[in-house]
Short mmCIF file of C-alpha atoms in Angstrom, two decimals:
data_model
loop_
_atom_site.label_atom_id
_atom_site.label_comp_id
_atom_site.label_asym_id
_atom_site.label_seq_id
_atom_site.Cartn_x
_atom_site.Cartn_y
_atom_site.Cartn_z
CA MET A 1 0.12 -0.43 0.09
CA LYS A 2 1.08 3.16 -1.22
CA ASN A 3 1.59 5.59 1.81
CA LYS A 4 0.57 9.03 2.51
CA ALA A 5 2.96 11.21 2.14
CA HIS A 6 3.52 8.93 -1.86
CA LEU A 7 -0.14 9.77 -2.42
CA MET A 8 -0.01 13.27 -1.19
CA ALA A 9 3.15 13.76 -3.71
CA LEU A 10 0.96 11.89 -6.70
CA VAL A 11 -2.29 14.38 -6.36
CA MET A 12 1.00 17.24 -6.54
CA LYS A 13 2.14 15.25 -9.70
CA LYS A 14 -1.28 14.95 -11.69
CA CYS A 15 -1.64 19.49 -10.47
CA ALA A 16 1.81 19.75 -12.13
CA GLU A 17 0.12 17.34 -15.31
CA LEU A 18 -2.47 19.14 -16.11
CA LYS A 19 -1.33 22.73 -16.28
CA LEU A 20 1.68 21.34 -18.42
CA ASP A 21 0.15 19.05 -20.47
CA LYS A 22 -3.33 20.23 -20.21
CA ASN A 23 -2.89 23.90 -19.65
CA ILE A 24 -5.77 23.84 -17.11
CA ASP A 25 -4.31 25.80 -13.63
CA ALA A 26 -4.39 23.48 -10.89
CA PHE A 27 -3.64 24.81 -7.74
CA CYS A 28 -2.93 22.23 -5.29
CA GLU A 29 -1.71 23.60 -1.30
CA TYR A 30 -0.30 21.66 2.05
CA GLN A 31 -0.57 23.26 5.21
CA PRO A 32 1.53 21.53 7.11
CA HIS A 33 0.45 22.92 10.40
CA CYS A 34 -3.43 21.55 10.31
CA ASN A 35 -2.60 18.52 7.97
CA LEU A 36 -4.73 19.77 5.04
CA LEU A 37 -4.46 19.44 1.27
CA THR A 38 -6.21 22.06 -0.53
CA VAL A 39 -6.71 20.96 -4.69
CA GLU A 40 -8.70 23.35 -6.76
CA VAL A 41 -8.59 22.91 -10.58
CA PHE A 42 -9.98 25.76 -12.72
CA LYS A 43 -10.22 25.85 -16.67
CA ASN A 44 -8.96 28.82 -16.80
CA TRP A 45 -8.20 30.74 -13.83
CA ASN A 46 -7.27 34.58 -15.47
CA GLU A 47 -10.94 34.15 -17.07
CA ASP A 48 -12.78 32.07 -14.37
CA SER A 49 -11.08 32.34 -11.17
CA ALA A 50 -13.99 32.69 -9.08
CA LYS A 51 -15.55 29.15 -10.55
CA PRO A 52 -13.57 25.93 -10.36
CA ILE A 53 -14.44 22.73 -12.41
CA TYR A 54 -12.81 21.34 -9.11
CA LYS A 55 -12.36 20.81 -5.83
CA ALA A 56 -11.83 18.65 -3.32
CA SER A 57 -9.63 18.96 0.47
CA VAL A 58 -8.74 16.18 2.94
CA HIS A 59 -7.21 16.32 6.68
CA THR A 60 -3.81 13.64 6.41
CA ASP A 61 -3.70 13.15 9.55
CA GLY A 62 -7.51 11.58 9.64
CA ALA A 63 -9.34 13.92 11.03
CA PHE A 64 -12.67 15.28 10.67
CA ASN A 65 -12.87 16.94 7.43
CA THR A 66 -15.92 19.89 7.85
CA ASP A 67 -15.83 21.47 4.54
CA LYS A 68 -18.06 20.26 1.80
CA HIS A 69 -15.91 19.04 -0.53
CA ALA A 70 -14.05 16.63 2.02
CA SER A 71 -12.74 13.76 -0.08
CA ASN A 72 -10.08 11.04 0.51
CA LEU A 73 -6.35 10.98 -1.35
CA PRO A 74 -7.17 8.41 -3.45
CA GLN A 75 -10.25 9.94 -4.83
CA ILE A 76 -8.82 12.86 -5.30
CA ILE A 77 -6.02 11.13 -7.44
CA GLU A 78 -9.30 9.32 -9.59
CA ASP A 79 -10.88 13.14 -9.47
CA LEU A 80 -7.41 14.32 -11.60
CA ASP A 81 -6.82 11.32 -13.76
CA ASP A 82 -10.69 12.06 -14.48
CA VAL A 83 -10.17 16.12 -15.29
CA TYR A 84 -7.01 14.65 -17.40
CA LEU A 85 -8.63 12.64 -19.65
CA GLY A 86 -11.47 14.86 -20.53
CA LEU A 87 -14.06 12.71 -18.60
CA GLY A 88 -15.35 15.83 -16.37
CA ILE A 89 -15.75 14.43 -12.39
CA ALA A 90 -18.10 11.90 -11.34
#
């Protein structure tokens, strides 16, 4: 099984791939002081920064996440793959 650090690195890699390969703006932010990883994806951030096409967050320490976009690392990876392939979000 892959550890949390590896899964977090995969999320960051997929965000970079979205920008480099597809020119889709993907932001990944990790806040280690509260163990929170957030992801936001925009078709074009410069034109539509108020409307992400995908948003997710996960507490990497397993703490309860009250955010309406709460997710888990494997699901975020799967969702980013769907965005990359042009399938949208399941």
